[in-house]
């Protein structure tokens, strides 16, 4: 899968793309992440990418020319590439959106800066706007790396063990169960007995119940959409959950 990232700060991405899961996925050729310097598509001596807003007001607006040129240049190489603008007014990024994007072969992520970008570029050239949450960042760059990371984890081969992505929080609509490793005793707390039992059926049941309990405590909204079976519902009922949308 290819991610092109249009930005005025291409250097921003160097270390996240060298480290950990992303670094390895790039090394193995499973994903390509290519920061594209917007200033390379400017035509003036100062490599200007912003201008004052029509109608007045605070801040600067990203000027449409260089952005349109950069997007056209990348689309000419691959017309199927989907153009996504990172913006606080976009659809909120989630596991479902990440799954959808992971099925694409090529996305072009556009990082906004300043107060925003000229609306005409969005109208003519952007397929989708994505937000990573209800807060305002100084630019789309941190959001772009969040999207690249979350989507890449879902690309076959990137995690090595496909079960890790399956067990992640949200993949089945629930928060993930708690994890333990050695030592058996730590700061007065023991590893739950069931995890030492070697009984894989019991361990799977315990983990499922912990995921349900945690989700009920912290994110009960997720239970409405989660894929729950009869045992799950019984367990939640015993915990006092009488949620809507119950399927018998
Ligand atoms: N740019 C500024 N704020 C943002 C946000 N919350 N999500 C995506 N892009 C942004």
mmCIF file of C-alpha atoms and ligand atoms in Angstrom:
data_model
loop_
_atom_site.group_PDB
_atom_site.id
_atom_site.type_symbol
_atom_site.label_atom_id
_atom_site.label_comp_id
_atom_site.label_asym_id
_atom_site.label_seq_id
_atom_site.Cartn_x
_atom_site.Cartn_y
_atom_site.Cartn_z
ATOM 1 C CA UNK A 1 0.000 0.000 0.000
ATOM 2 C CA UNK A 2 1.253 3.480 -0.843
ATOM 3 C CA UNK A 3 0.759 6.617 1.257
ATOM 4 C CA UNK A 4 1.806 9.918 -0.309
ATOM 5 C CA UNK A 5 1.778 12.759 2.230
ATOM 6 C CA UNK A 6 1.614 16.324 0.930
ATOM 7 C CA UNK A 7 3.103 18.611 3.582
ATOM 8 C CA UNK A 8 5.202 21.718 4.076
ATOM 9 C CA UNK A 9 7.163 19.777 6.752
ATOM 10 C CA UNK A 10 8.419 16.587 5.074
ATOM 11 C CA UNK A 11 11.095 16.226 7.787
ATOM 12 C CA UNK A 12 8.337 15.815 10.389
ATOM 13 C CA UNK A 13 7.883 12.202 9.282
ATOM 14 C CA UNK A 14 11.489 10.994 9.328
ATOM 15 C CA UNK A 15 11.670 9.387 12.744
ATOM 16 C CA UNK A 16 8.169 7.813 12.917
ATOM 17 C CA UNK A 17 8.852 6.165 9.558
ATOM 18 C CA UNK A 18 12.162 4.731 10.711
ATOM 19 C CA UNK A 19 11.060 3.177 13.998
ATOM 20 C CA UNK A 20 9.082 0.132 15.094
ATOM 21 C CA UNK A 21 6.283 -1.490 13.133
ATOM 22 C CA UNK A 22 6.173 1.227 10.449
ATOM 23 C CA UNK A 23 9.941 1.191 9.964
ATOM 24 C CA UNK A 24 9.933 -2.573 9.507
ATOM 25 C CA UNK A 25 6.923 -2.562 7.172
ATOM 26 C CA UNK A 26 8.676 -0.002 4.959
ATOM 27 C CA UNK A 27 11.918 -1.946 5.039
ATOM 28 C CA UNK A 28 10.064 -5.098 3.978
ATOM 29 C CA UNK A 29 8.332 -3.229 1.145
ATOM 30 C CA UNK A 30 4.846 -3.927 2.552
ATOM 31 C CA UNK A 31 4.011 -0.225 2.603
ATOM 32 C CA UNK A 32 5.536 2.840 0.968
ATOM 33 C CA UNK A 33 5.234 6.204 2.727
ATOM 34 C CA UNK A 34 6.408 9.177 0.681
ATOM 35 C CA UNK A 35 6.357 12.667 2.154
ATOM 36 C CA UNK A 36 5.958 15.159 -0.719
ATOM 37 C CA UNK A 37 7.190 18.706 -0.147
ATOM 38 C CA UNK A 38 4.438 21.149 -1.083
ATOM 39 C CA UNK A 39 7.041 23.871 -1.591
ATOM 40 C CA UNK A 40 8.369 21.931 -4.606
ATOM 41 C CA UNK A 41 5.125 22.876 -6.372
ATOM 42 C CA UNK A 42 5.357 26.624 -5.764
ATOM 43 C CA UNK A 43 6.400 28.999 -8.528
ATOM 44 C CA UNK A 44 7.651 32.087 -6.669
ATOM 45 C CA UNK A 45 11.077 32.830 -5.262
ATOM 46 C CA UNK A 46 9.872 32.593 -1.657
ATOM 47 C CA UNK A 47 8.104 29.245 -2.196
ATOM 48 C CA UNK A 48 4.897 30.690 -0.786
ATOM 49 C CA UNK A 49 2.150 28.293 0.271
ATOM 50 C CA UNK A 50 -0.210 30.660 2.117
ATOM 51 C CA UNK A 51 -2.038 33.938 1.617
ATOM 52 C CA UNK A 52 -4.423 36.269 3.438
ATOM 53 C CA UNK A 53 -8.083 35.215 3.589
ATOM 54 C CA UNK A 54 -10.628 36.937 1.333
ATOM 55 C CA UNK A 55 -13.134 38.643 3.592
ATOM 56 C CA UNK A 56 -10.475 39.370 6.205
ATOM 57 C CA UNK A 57 -9.983 37.724 9.566
ATOM 58 C CA UNK A 58 -7.135 36.215 11.527
ATOM 59 C CA UNK A 59 -4.605 33.776 10.139
ATOM 60 C CA UNK A 60 -3.548 32.665 6.707
ATOM 61 C CA UNK A 61 -5.057 30.259 4.203
ATOM 62 C CA UNK A 62 -3.168 27.643 2.161
ATOM 63 C CA UNK A 63 -3.160 28.911 -1.376
ATOM 64 C CA UNK A 64 -4.790 26.560 -3.930
ATOM 65 C CA UNK A 65 -2.195 26.595 -6.739
ATOM 66 C CA UNK A 66 0.649 24.521 -5.237
ATOM 67 C CA UNK A 67 -1.800 22.095 -3.603
ATOM 68 C CA UNK A 68 -3.650 21.495 -6.877
ATOM 69 C CA UNK A 69 -0.355 20.980 -8.690
ATOM 70 C CA UNK A 70 0.949 18.519 -6.099
ATOM 71 C CA UNK A 71 -2.282 16.495 -6.119
ATOM 72 C CA UNK A 72 -2.422 16.465 -9.954
ATOM 73 C CA UNK A 73 1.201 15.351 -10.143
ATOM 74 C CA UNK A 74 0.504 12.386 -7.851
ATOM 75 C CA UNK A 75 -2.820 11.513 -9.502
ATOM 76 C CA UNK A 76 -1.146 11.449 -12.906
ATOM 77 C CA UNK A 77 1.066 8.639 -11.619
ATOM 78 C CA UNK A 78 -1.941 6.719 -10.251
ATOM 79 C CA UNK A 79 -5.428 7.949 -11.070
ATOM 80 C CA UNK A 80 -7.005 5.480 -8.592
ATOM 81 C CA UNK A 81 -5.281 7.087 -5.594
ATOM 82 C CA UNK A 82 -7.800 8.448 -3.085
ATOM 83 C CA UNK A 83 -7.202 12.021 -1.908
ATOM 84 C CA UNK A 84 -7.798 12.551 1.809
ATOM 85 C CA UNK A 85 -7.507 15.901 3.567
ATOM 86 C CA UNK A 86 -6.713 15.797 7.285
ATOM 87 C CA UNK A 87 -8.986 18.367 8.851
ATOM 88 C CA UNK A 88 -10.902 18.837 12.124
ATOM 89 C CA UNK A 89 -14.139 19.079 10.144
ATOM 90 C CA UNK A 90 -13.767 15.637 8.527
ATOM 91 C CA UNK A 91 -15.335 12.271 9.331
ATOM 92 C CA UNK A 92 -13.922 11.081 12.649
ATOM 93 C CA UNK A 93 -11.228 8.437 12.102
ATOM 94 C CA UNK A 94 -12.022 5.056 13.663
ATOM 95 C CA UNK A 95 -11.166 1.373 13.346
ATOM 96 C CA UNK A 96 -13.917 0.997 10.719
ATOM 97 C CA UNK A 97 -12.447 3.829 8.633
ATOM 98 C CA UNK A 98 -8.971 2.293 9.002
ATOM 99 C CA UNK A 99 -10.280 -1.068 7.731
ATOM 100 C CA UNK A 100 -11.895 0.674 4.746
ATOM 101 C CA UNK A 101 -8.661 2.510 3.896
ATOM 102 C CA UNK A 102 -6.512 -0.606 4.315
ATOM 103 C CA UNK A 103 -8.340 -2.127 1.325
ATOM 104 C CA UNK A 104 -7.082 0.653 -0.960
ATOM 105 C CA UNK A 105 -3.801 0.418 -2.811
ATOM 106 C CA UNK A 106 -2.870 4.112 -2.698
ATOM 107 C CA UNK A 107 -3.933 7.144 -0.662
ATOM 108 C CA UNK A 108 -2.754 10.737 -0.911
ATOM 109 C CA UNK A 109 -2.892 12.444 2.495
ATOM 110 C CA UNK A 110 -3.013 16.235 2.374
ATOM 111 C CA UNK A 111 -1.825 18.038 5.516
ATOM 112 C CA UNK A 112 -3.429 21.420 6.045
ATOM 113 C CA UNK A 113 -1.644 24.210 7.919
ATOM 114 C CA UNK A 114 -2.541 27.744 8.926
ATOM 115 C CA UNK A 115 -6.271 28.424 9.315
ATOM 116 C CA UNK A 116 -7.237 26.007 6.576
ATOM 117 C CA UNK A 117 -6.977 25.468 2.846
ATOM 118 C CA UNK A 118 -8.757 27.181 -0.032
ATOM 119 C CA UNK A 119 -12.202 25.567 -0.298
ATOM 120 C CA UNK A 120 -12.000 25.219 -4.088
ATOM 121 C CA UNK A 121 -9.185 22.652 -3.873
ATOM 122 C CA UNK A 122 -11.325 20.633 -1.484
ATOM 123 C CA UNK A 123 -14.338 20.865 -3.802
ATOM 124 C CA UNK A 124 -12.442 19.888 -6.930
ATOM 125 C CA UNK A 125 -9.718 17.517 -5.773
ATOM 126 C CA UNK A 126 -10.366 16.039 -2.327
ATOM 127 C CA UNK A 127 -12.336 12.777 -2.054
ATOM 128 C CA UNK A 128 -12.705 12.747 1.716
ATOM 129 C CA UNK A 129 -11.886 14.794 4.819
ATOM 130 C CA UNK A 130 -10.743 12.935 7.953
ATOM 131 C CA UNK A 131 -10.404 14.191 11.534
ATOM 132 C CA UNK A 132 -8.573 12.293 14.281
ATOM 133 C CA UNK A 133 -10.713 13.851 17.018
ATOM 134 C CA UNK A 134 -12.570 16.885 18.247
ATOM 135 C CA UNK A 135 -9.604 19.146 18.906
ATOM 136 C CA UNK A 136 -7.519 21.393 16.706
ATOM 137 C CA UNK A 137 -3.908 20.533 15.824
ATOM 138 C CA UNK A 138 -1.428 23.026 14.390
ATOM 139 C CA UNK A 139 -1.521 21.074 11.157
ATOM 140 C CA UNK A 140 -2.524 17.782 9.600
ATOM 141 C CA UNK A 141 0.901 16.122 10.031
ATOM 142 C CA UNK A 142 0.277 14.404 13.399
ATOM 143 C CA UNK A 143 -3.108 13.255 12.080
ATOM 144 C CA UNK A 144 -1.498 11.868 8.904
ATOM 145 C CA UNK A 145 0.970 9.756 10.881
ATOM 146 C CA UNK A 146 -1.877 8.455 13.071
ATOM 147 C CA UNK A 147 -3.763 7.376 9.938
ATOM 148 C CA UNK A 148 -0.665 5.811 8.330
ATOM 149 C CA UNK A 149 0.100 3.865 11.525
ATOM 150 C CA UNK A 150 -3.430 2.593 12.198
ATOM 151 C CA UNK A 151 -4.058 1.633 8.548
ATOM 152 C CA UNK A 152 -0.655 -0.025 8.075
ATOM 153 C CA UNK A 153 -1.283 -2.370 11.017
ATOM 154 C CA UNK A 154 -4.189 -3.789 9.018
ATOM 155 C CA UNK A 155 -2.168 -4.393 5.843
ATOM 156 C CA UNK A 156 -1.486 -8.155 5.585
ATOM 157 C CA UNK A 157 2.013 -9.061 6.791
ATOM 158 C CA UNK A 158 2.739 -5.802 8.627
ATOM 159 C CA UNK A 159 2.184 -7.209 12.122
ATOM 160 C CA UNK A 160 3.745 -10.541 11.235
ATOM 161 C CA UNK A 161 1.192 -12.328 13.387
ATOM 162 C CA UNK A 162 -2.289 -11.617 11.968
ATOM 163 C CA UNK A 163 -3.827 -12.562 15.321
ATOM 164 C CA UNK A 164 -2.362 -9.412 16.917
ATOM 165 C CA UNK A 165 -4.496 -7.143 14.752
ATOM 166 C CA UNK A 166 -7.514 -9.353 15.377
ATOM 167 C CA UNK A 167 -7.015 -9.176 19.160
ATOM 168 C CA UNK A 168 -6.480 -5.396 19.178
ATOM 169 C CA UNK A 169 -9.003 -3.181 20.877
ATOM 170 C CA UNK A 170 -11.897 -2.313 18.534
ATOM 171 C CA UNK A 171 -11.335 -5.129 16.024
ATOM 172 C CA UNK A 172 -14.336 -6.956 17.523
ATOM 173 C CA UNK A 173 -15.933 -3.749 18.754
ATOM 174 C CA UNK A 174 -14.654 -4.212 22.335
ATOM 175 C CA UNK A 175 -11.749 -2.834 24.334
ATOM 176 C CA UNK A 176 -8.894 -5.275 24.741
ATOM 177 C CA UNK A 177 -8.507 -7.570 27.776
ATOM 178 C CA UNK A 178 -5.609 -6.918 30.233
ATOM 179 C CA UNK A 179 -2.173 -8.448 29.602
ATOM 180 C CA UNK A 180 0.375 -9.918 32.014
ATOM 181 C CA UNK A 181 3.942 -11.182 31.684
ATOM 182 C CA UNK A 182 6.700 -12.215 34.090
ATOM 183 C CA UNK A 183 7.257 -11.856 37.016
ATOM 184 C CA UNK A 184 4.283 -13.655 38.566
ATOM 185 C CA UNK A 185 4.309 -11.241 41.529
ATOM 186 C CA UNK A 186 4.824 -7.529 41.027
ATOM 187 C CA UNK A 187 4.319 -4.744 43.573
ATOM 188 C CA UNK A 188 2.111 -7.041 45.643
ATOM 189 C CA UNK A 189 -0.105 -8.031 42.703
ATOM 190 C CA UNK A 190 -0.300 -11.552 41.237
ATOM 191 C CA UNK A 191 -1.000 -12.683 37.715
ATOM 192 C CA UNK A 192 -4.606 -14.016 37.566
ATOM 193 C CA UNK A 193 -4.539 -17.787 38.271
ATOM 194 C CA UNK A 194 -6.468 -18.694 35.124
ATOM 195 C CA UNK A 195 -3.620 -17.442 32.909
ATOM 196 C CA UNK A 196 -1.243 -19.915 34.579
ATOM 197 C CA UNK A 197 -3.650 -22.852 34.248
ATOM 198 C CA UNK A 198 -2.777 -23.870 30.685
ATOM 199 C CA UNK A 199 -6.520 -24.352 30.051
ATOM 200 C CA UNK A 200 -6.936 -22.493 26.742
ATOM 201 C CA UNK A 201 -10.732 -22.626 26.802
ATOM 202 C CA UNK A 202 -10.861 -21.033 30.242
ATOM 203 C CA UNK A 203 -8.237 -18.469 29.276
ATOM 204 C CA UNK A 204 -10.189 -17.436 26.160
ATOM 205 C CA UNK A 205 -13.410 -17.173 28.217
ATOM 206 C CA UNK A 206 -11.684 -15.097 30.932
ATOM 207 C CA UNK A 207 -10.192 -12.739 28.324
ATOM 208 C CA UNK A 208 -13.521 -12.288 26.606
ATOM 209 C CA UNK A 209 -15.192 -11.501 29.917
ATOM 210 C CA UNK A 210 -12.475 -9.021 30.874
ATOM 211 C CA UNK A 211 -12.917 -7.294 27.510
ATOM 212 C CA UNK A 212 -16.666 -7.109 28.108
ATOM 213 C CA UNK A 213 -16.233 -5.853 31.684
ATOM 214 C CA UNK A 214 -13.742 -3.154 30.665
ATOM 215 C CA UNK A 215 -15.896 -2.044 27.739
ATOM 216 C CA UNK A 216 -18.950 -1.825 29.987
ATOM 217 C CA UNK A 217 -17.013 0.226 32.560
ATOM 218 C CA UNK A 218 -15.208 2.580 30.151
ATOM 219 C CA UNK A 219 -16.981 2.650 26.800
ATOM 220 C CA UNK A 220 -20.533 1.300 27.195
ATOM 221 C CA UNK A 221 -21.410 3.077 23.919
ATOM 222 C CA UNK A 222 -19.308 0.463 22.067
ATOM 223 C CA UNK A 223 -21.502 -2.396 23.323
ATOM 224 C CA UNK A 224 -24.397 -1.156 21.178
ATOM 225 C CA UNK A 225 -22.495 -2.064 18.004
ATOM 226 C CA UNK A 226 -20.293 -4.937 19.223
ATOM 227 C CA UNK A 227 -20.678 -8.454 17.909
ATOM 228 C CA UNK A 228 -21.993 -10.247 21.016
ATOM 229 C CA UNK A 229 -23.198 -13.813 21.473
ATOM 230 C CA UNK A 230 -25.594 -15.313 24.013
ATOM 231 C CA UNK A 231 -22.842 -15.917 26.625
ATOM 232 C CA UNK A 232 -21.630 -12.332 26.254
ATOM 233 C CA UNK A 233 -25.111 -10.993 26.855
ATOM 234 C CA UNK A 234 -25.586 -13.229 29.893
ATOM 235 C CA UNK A 235 -22.246 -12.077 31.341
ATOM 236 C CA UNK A 236 -23.146 -8.408 30.771
ATOM 237 C CA UNK A 237 -26.604 -8.942 32.267
ATOM 238 C CA UNK A 238 -24.981 -10.434 35.377
ATOM 239 C CA UNK A 239 -22.914 -7.234 35.579
ATOM 240 C CA UNK A 240 -26.120 -5.219 35.503
ATOM 241 C CA UNK A 241 -26.121 -4.163 31.843
ATOM 242 C CA UNK A 242 -29.555 -3.884 30.304
ATOM 243 C CA UNK A 243 -28.456 -2.333 27.029
ATOM 244 C CA UNK A 244 -30.527 -1.414 24.048
ATOM 245 C CA UNK A 245 -30.320 -3.239 20.760
ATOM 246 C CA UNK A 246 -30.197 -6.644 22.386
ATOM 247 C CA UNK A 247 -30.241 -9.473 19.857
ATOM 248 C CA UNK A 248 -31.535 -12.820 21.236
HETATM 249 N N1 LIG B 1 -5.800 19.330 11.491
HETATM 250 C C1 LIG B 1 -6.008 20.111 12.566
HETATM 251 N N2 LIG B 1 -6.712 19.486 13.494
HETATM 252 C C2 LIG B 1 -6.978 18.233 13.021
HETATM 253 C C3 LIG B 1 -7.669 17.112 13.523
HETATM 254 N N3 LIG B 1 -8.259 17.115 14.711
HETATM 255 N N4 LIG B 1 -7.730 16.004 12.749
HETATM 256 C C4 LIG B 1 -7.154 15.990 11.527
HETATM 257 N N5 LIG B 1 -6.489 17.026 11.014
HETATM 258 C C5 LIG B 1 -6.391 18.136 11.745
#
